[in-house]
PDB file of C-alpha atoms in Angstrom:
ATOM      1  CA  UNK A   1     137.643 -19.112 -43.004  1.00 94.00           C
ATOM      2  CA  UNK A   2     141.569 -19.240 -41.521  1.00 95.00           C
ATOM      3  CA  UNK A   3     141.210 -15.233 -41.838  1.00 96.00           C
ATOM      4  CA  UNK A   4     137.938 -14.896 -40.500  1.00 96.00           C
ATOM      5  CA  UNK A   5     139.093 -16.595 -37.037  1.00 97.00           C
ATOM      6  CA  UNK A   6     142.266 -14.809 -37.279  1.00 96.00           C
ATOM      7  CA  UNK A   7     139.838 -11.647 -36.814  1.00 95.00           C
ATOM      8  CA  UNK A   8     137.890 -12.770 -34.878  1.00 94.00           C
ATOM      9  CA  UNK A   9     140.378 -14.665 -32.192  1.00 93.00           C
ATOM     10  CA  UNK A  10     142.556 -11.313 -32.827  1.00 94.00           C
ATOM     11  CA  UNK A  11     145.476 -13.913 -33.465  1.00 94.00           C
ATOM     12  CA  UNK A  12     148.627 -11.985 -34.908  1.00 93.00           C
ATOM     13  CA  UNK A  13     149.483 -14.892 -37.414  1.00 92.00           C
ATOM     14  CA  UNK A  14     147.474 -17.374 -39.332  1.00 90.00           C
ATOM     15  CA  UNK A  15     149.220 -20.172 -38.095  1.00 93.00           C
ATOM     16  CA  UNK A  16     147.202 -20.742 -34.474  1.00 94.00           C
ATOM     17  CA  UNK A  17     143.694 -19.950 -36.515  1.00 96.00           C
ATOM     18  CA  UNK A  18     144.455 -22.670 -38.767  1.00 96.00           C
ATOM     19  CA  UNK A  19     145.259 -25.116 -36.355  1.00 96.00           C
ATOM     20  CA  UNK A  20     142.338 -23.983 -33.850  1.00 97.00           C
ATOM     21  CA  UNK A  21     140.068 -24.750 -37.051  1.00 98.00           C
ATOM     22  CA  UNK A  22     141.069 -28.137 -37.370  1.00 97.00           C
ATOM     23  CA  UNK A  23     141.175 -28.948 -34.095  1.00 98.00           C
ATOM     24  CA  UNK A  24     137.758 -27.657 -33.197  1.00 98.00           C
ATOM     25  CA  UNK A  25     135.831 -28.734 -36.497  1.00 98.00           C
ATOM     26  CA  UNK A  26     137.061 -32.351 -35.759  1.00 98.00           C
ATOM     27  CA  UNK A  27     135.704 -31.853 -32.423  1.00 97.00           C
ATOM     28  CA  UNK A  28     132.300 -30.952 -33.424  1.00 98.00           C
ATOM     29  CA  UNK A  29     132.204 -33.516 -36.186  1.00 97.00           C
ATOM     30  CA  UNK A  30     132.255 -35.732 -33.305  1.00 96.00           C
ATOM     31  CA  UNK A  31     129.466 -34.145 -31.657  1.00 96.00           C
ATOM     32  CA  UNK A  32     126.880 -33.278 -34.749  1.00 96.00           C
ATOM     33  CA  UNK A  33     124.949 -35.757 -36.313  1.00 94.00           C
ATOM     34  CA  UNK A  34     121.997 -35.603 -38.612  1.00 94.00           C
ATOM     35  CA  UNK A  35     120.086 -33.054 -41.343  1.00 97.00           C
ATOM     36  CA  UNK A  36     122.558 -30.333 -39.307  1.00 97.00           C
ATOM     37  CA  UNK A  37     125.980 -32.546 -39.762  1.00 97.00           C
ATOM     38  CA  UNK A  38     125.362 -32.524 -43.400  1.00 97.00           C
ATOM     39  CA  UNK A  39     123.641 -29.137 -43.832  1.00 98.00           C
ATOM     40  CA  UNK A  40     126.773 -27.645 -42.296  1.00 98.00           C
ATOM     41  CA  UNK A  41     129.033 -29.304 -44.345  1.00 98.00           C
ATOM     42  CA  UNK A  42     127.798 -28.392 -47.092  1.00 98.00           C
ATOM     43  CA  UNK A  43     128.000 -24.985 -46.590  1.00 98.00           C
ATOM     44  CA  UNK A  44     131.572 -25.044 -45.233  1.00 98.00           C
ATOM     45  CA  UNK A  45     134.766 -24.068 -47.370  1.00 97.00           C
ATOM     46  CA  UNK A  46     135.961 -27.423 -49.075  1.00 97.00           C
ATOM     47  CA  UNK A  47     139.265 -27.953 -46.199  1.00 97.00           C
ATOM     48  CA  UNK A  48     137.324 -27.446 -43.577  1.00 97.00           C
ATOM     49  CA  UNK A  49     134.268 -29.770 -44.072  1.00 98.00           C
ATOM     50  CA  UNK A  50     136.747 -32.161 -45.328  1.00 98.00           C
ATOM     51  CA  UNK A  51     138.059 -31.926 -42.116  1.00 98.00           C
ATOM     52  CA  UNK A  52     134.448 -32.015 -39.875  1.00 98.00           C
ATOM     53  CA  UNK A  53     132.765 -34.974 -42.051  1.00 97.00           C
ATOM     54  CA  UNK A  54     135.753 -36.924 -41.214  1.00 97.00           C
ATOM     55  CA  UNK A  55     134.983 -37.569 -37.962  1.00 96.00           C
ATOM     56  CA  UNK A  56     132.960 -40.578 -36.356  1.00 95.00           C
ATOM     57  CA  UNK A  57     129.880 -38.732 -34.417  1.00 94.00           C
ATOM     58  CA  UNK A  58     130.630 -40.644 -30.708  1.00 92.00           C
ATOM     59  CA  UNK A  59     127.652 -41.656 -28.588  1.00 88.00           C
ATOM     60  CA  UNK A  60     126.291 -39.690 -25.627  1.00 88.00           C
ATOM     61  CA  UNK A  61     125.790 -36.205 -25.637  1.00 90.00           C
ATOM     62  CA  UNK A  62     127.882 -33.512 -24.184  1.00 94.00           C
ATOM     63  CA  UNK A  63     127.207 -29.818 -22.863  1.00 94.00           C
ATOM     64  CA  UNK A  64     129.047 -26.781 -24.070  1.00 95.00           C
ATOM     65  CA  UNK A  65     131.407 -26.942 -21.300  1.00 96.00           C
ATOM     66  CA  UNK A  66     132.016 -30.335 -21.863  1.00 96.00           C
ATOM     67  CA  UNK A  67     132.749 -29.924 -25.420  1.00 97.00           C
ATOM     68  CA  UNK A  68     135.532 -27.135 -24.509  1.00 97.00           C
ATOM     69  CA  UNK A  69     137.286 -29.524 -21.639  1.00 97.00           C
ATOM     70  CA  UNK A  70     137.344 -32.388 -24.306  1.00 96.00           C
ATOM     71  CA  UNK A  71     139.072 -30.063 -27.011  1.00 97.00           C
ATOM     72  CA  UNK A  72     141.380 -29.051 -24.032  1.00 98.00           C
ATOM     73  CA  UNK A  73     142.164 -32.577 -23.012  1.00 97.00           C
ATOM     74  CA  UNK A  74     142.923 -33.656 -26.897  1.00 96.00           C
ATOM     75  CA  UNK A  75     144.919 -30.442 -27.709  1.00 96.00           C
ATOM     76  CA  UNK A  76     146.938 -30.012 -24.755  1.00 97.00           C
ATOM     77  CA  UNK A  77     145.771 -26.451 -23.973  1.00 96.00           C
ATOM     78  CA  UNK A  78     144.728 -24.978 -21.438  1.00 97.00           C
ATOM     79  CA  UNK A  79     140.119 -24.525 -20.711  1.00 97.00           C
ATOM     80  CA  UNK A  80     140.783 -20.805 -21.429  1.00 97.00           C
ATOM     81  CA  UNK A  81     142.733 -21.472 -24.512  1.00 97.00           C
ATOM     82  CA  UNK A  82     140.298 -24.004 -26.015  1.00 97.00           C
ATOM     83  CA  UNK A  83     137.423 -22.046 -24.803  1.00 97.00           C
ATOM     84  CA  UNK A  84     138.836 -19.327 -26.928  1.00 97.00           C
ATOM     85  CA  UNK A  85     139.463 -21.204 -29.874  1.00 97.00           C
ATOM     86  CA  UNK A  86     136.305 -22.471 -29.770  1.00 97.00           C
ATOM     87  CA  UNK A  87     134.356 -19.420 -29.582  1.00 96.00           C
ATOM     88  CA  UNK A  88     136.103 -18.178 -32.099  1.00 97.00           C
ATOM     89  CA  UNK A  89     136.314 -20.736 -34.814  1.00 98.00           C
ATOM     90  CA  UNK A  90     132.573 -21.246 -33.823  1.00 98.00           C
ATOM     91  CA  UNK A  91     131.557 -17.860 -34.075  1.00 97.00           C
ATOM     92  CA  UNK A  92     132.742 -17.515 -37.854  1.00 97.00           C
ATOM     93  CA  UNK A  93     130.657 -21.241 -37.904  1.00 98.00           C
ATOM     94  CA  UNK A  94     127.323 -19.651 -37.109  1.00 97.00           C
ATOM     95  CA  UNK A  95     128.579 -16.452 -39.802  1.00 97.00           C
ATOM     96  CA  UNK A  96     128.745 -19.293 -42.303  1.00 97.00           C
ATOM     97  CA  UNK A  97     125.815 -21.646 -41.755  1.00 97.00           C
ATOM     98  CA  UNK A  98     123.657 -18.775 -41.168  1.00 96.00           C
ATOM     99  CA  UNK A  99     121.102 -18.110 -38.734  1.00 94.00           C
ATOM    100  CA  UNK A 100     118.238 -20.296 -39.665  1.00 96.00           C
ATOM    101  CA  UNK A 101     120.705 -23.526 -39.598  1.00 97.00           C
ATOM    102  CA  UNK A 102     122.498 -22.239 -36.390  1.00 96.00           C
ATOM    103  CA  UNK A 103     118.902 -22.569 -34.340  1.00 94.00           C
ATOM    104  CA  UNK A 104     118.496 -26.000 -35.797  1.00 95.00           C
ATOM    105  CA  UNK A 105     122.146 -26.985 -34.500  1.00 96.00           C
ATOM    106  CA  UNK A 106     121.737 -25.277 -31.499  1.00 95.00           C
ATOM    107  CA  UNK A 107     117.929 -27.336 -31.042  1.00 93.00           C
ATOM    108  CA  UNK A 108     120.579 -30.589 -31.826  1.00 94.00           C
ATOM    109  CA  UNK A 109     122.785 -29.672 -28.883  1.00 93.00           C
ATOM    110  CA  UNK A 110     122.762 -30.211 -25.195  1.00 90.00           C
ATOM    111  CA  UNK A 111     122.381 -26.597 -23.093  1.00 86.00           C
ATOM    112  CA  UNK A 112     125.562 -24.593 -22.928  1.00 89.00           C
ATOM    113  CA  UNK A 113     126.705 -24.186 -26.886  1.00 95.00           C
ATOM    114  CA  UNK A 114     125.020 -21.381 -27.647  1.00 94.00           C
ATOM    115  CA  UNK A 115     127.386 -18.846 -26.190  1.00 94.00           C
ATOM    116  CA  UNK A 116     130.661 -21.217 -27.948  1.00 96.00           C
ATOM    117  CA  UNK A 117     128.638 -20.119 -30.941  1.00 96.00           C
ATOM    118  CA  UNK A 118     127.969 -16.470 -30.051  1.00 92.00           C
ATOM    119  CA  UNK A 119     124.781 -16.898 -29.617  1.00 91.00           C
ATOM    120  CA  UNK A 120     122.634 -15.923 -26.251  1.00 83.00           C
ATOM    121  CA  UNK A 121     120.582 -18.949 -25.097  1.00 73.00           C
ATOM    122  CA  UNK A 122     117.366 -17.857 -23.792  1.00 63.00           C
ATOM    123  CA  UNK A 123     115.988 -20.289 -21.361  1.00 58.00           C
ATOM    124  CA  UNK A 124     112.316 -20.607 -19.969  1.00 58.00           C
ATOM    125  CA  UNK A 125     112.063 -18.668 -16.350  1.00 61.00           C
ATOM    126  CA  UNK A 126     111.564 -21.332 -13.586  1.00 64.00           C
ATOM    127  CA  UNK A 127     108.866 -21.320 -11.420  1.00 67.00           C
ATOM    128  CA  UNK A 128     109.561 -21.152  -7.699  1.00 63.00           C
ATOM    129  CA  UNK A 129     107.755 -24.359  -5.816  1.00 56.00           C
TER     130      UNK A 129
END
């Protein structure tokens, strides 16, 4: 999975991916809960859903933006770093779970993950009143 977000973040070393794997799987183990926490983890290499399943799911729910600040704020980086990270660890996510289980995370979610997942999130049109 390290190699897949190495690709796909176009990092030149492994060490970044790896840590931007962590660091964003812990944050969405703290996010997901339900048939979609463990439906994901089971489909995830061993390290990694070690590493998601950890976490304690926290209360409240948070949009995609929301999600990428938080990762910023616990990392230290900067929103276009984590945003980054998190598209790109996330993007290999969706690869993995596959797309049936990436529209029922996605349905689990607040608005604004689809994109961190490389996804386009098609919303209803709003009427005009």
């Amino acid at each position: 999975m390290v190699e897949a977000v190495r690709y796909e973040g176009a990092y030149p070393t492994r060490d970044r991916p790896a840590e931007a794997v962590r660091s964003v799987m812990a944050a969405l183990g703290r996010r997901l809960t339900g048939d979609e926490r463990v439906d994901l983890a089971a489909r995830l290499p061993v390290e990694v859903a070690a590493v998601f399943a950890s976490q304690v799911p926290e209360a409240g729910t948070v949009t995609g933006w929301g999600f990428v600040e938080d990762l910023a704020s616990r990392t230290g980086a900067s929103l276009a770093t984590a945003r980054w990270e998190t598209g790109a660890v996330l993007t290999v996510v969706a690869r993995v779970a596959g797309p049936a289980l990436v529209v029922r995370i996605l349905a689990a979610l607040p608005d604004g993950w689809a994109l961190l997942f490389g996804q386009a999130q098609l919303l209803p049109p709003r009427t005009s009143a």
